[in-house]
Coordinates of C-alpha atoms in Angstrom, one line a residue:
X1 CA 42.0 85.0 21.1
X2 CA 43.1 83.5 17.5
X3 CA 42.7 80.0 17.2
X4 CA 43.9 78.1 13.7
X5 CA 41.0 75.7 13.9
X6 CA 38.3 76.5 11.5
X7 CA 34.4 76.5 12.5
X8 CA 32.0 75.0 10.5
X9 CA 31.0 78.3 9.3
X10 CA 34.6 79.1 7.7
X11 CA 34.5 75.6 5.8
X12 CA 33.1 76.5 2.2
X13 CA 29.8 74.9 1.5
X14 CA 31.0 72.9 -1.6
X15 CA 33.9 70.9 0.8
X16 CA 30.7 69.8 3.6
X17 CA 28.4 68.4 0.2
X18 CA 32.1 66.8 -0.9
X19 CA 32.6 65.4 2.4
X20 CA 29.2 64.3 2.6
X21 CA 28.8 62.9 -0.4
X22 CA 31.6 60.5 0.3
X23 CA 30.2 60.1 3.8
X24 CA 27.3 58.5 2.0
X25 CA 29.5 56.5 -0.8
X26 CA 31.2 54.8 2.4
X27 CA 27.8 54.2 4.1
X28 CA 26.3 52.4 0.9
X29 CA 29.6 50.6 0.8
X30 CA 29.3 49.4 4.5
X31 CA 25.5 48.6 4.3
X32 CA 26.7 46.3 1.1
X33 CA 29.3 44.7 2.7
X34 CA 26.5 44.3 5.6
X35 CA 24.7 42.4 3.5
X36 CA 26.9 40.4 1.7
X37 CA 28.1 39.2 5.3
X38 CA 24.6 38.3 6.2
X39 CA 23.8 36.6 3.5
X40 CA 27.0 33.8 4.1
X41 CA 26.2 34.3 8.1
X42 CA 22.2 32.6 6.8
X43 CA 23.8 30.1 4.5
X44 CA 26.9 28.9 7.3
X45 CA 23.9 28.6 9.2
X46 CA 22.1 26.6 7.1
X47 CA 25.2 23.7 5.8
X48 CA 25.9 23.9 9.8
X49 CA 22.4 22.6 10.9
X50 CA 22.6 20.3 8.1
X51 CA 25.7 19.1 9.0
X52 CA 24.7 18.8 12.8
X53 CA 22.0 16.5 11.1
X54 CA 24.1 14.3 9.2
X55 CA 26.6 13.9 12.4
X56 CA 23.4 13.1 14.7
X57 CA 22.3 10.1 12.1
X58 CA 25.9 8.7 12.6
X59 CA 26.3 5.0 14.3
X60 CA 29.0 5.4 17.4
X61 CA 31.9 4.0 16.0
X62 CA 33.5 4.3 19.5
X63 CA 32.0 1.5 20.8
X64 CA 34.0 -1.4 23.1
X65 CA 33.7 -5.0 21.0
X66 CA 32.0 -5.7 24.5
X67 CA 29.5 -3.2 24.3
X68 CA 28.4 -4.1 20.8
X69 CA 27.9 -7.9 22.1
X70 CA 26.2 -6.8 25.0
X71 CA 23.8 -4.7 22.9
X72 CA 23.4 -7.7 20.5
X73 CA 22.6 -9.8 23.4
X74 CA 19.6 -7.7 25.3
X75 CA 18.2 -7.2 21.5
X76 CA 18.2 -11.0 21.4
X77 CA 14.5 -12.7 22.3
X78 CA 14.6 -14.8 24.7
X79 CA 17.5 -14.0 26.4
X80 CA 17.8 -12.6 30.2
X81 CA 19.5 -9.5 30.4
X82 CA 21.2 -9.9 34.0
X83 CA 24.4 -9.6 34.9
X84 CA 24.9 -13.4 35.4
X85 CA 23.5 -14.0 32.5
X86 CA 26.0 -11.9 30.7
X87 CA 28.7 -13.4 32.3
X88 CA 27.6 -16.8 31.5
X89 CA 28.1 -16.4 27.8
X90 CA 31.0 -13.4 27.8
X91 CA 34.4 -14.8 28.8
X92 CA 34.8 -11.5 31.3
X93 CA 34.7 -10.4 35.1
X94 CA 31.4 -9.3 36.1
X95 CA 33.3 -5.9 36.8
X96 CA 34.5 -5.6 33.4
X97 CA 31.0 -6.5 32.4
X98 CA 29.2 -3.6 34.5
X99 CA 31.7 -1.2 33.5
X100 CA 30.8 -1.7 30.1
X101 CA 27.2 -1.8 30.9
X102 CA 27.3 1.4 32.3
X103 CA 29.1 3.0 29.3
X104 CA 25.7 1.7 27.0
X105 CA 23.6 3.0 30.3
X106 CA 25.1 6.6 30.2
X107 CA 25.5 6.4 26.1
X108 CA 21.5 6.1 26.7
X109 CA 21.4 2.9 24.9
X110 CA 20.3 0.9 27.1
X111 CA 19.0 1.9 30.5
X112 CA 18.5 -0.4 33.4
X113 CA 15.8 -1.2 35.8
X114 CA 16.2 -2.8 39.5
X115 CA 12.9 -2.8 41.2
X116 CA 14.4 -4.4 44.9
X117 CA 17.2 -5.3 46.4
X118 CA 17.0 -8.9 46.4
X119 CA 16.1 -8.4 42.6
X120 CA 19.0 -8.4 40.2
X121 CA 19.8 -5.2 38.0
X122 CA 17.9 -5.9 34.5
X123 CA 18.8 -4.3 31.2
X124 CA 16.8 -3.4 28.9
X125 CA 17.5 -1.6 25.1
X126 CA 16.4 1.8 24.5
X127 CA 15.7 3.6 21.1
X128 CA 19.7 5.0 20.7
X129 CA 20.8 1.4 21.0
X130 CA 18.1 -0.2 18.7
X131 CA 19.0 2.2 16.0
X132 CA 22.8 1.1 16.6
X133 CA 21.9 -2.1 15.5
X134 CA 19.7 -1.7 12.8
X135 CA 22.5 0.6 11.1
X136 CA 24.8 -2.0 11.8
X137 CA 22.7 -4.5 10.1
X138 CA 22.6 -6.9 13.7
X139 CA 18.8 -6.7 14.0

């Protein structure tokens, strides 16, 4: 049986070192390049958590004109946070009014609190919506 493909017996010795040699070249190559690539992977990493950061300590812009007077109004002393009571001084609906309560409620800027049934909903501000204001400069 003749075969043309050459064992590793019928390579000459100086050809395996040659091939190994730049078996090794490419290995240092790729565990540079390995490197290199870990090193940017650590400092993406880094400007992204920072950037998370910056982008948590951001006001909502988004917010409804009505939601940012219904904030100011809870954050105000004295004042009864009900929904008549909102829609004494705001020119709405009381439906346009809850929607818009709700919104701040699952924002997590304000939450509400209804302890019975005969009892009206109350709202009161949470920590999200006080530092809303104060970044705003409205308390």
């Amino acid at each position: 049986m003749t075969t043309n493909s050459k064992t590793a017996k019928d390579i000459p010795l100086s050809a395996n070192l040659k091939e190994k040699s730049t078996m090794e070249a490419k290995m240092a190559s790729l565990e540079t390049e390995n490197a290199i690539l870990r090193d940017d992977l650590r400092k993406a990493n880094i400007e992204m958590r920072k950037l998370k950061s910056q982008i948590a300590g951001l006001p909502h812009i988004d917010l409804h004109e009505t939601e940012v007077k219904l904030l100011r109004l809870i954050a105000k002393p004295g004042f009864q946070p009900y929904v008549q009571e909102f829609e004494s001084v705001l020119p709405l609906e009381q439906e346009r009014i809850k929607y818009h309560l709700q919104n701040l409620v699952d924002l997590q800027y304000i939450s509400s609190n209804r302890t019975t049934r005969t009892v009206p909903e109350r709202y009161e501000l949470e920590q999200k919506g006080r530092d809303y204001l104060v970044q705003n400069k409205w308390i």
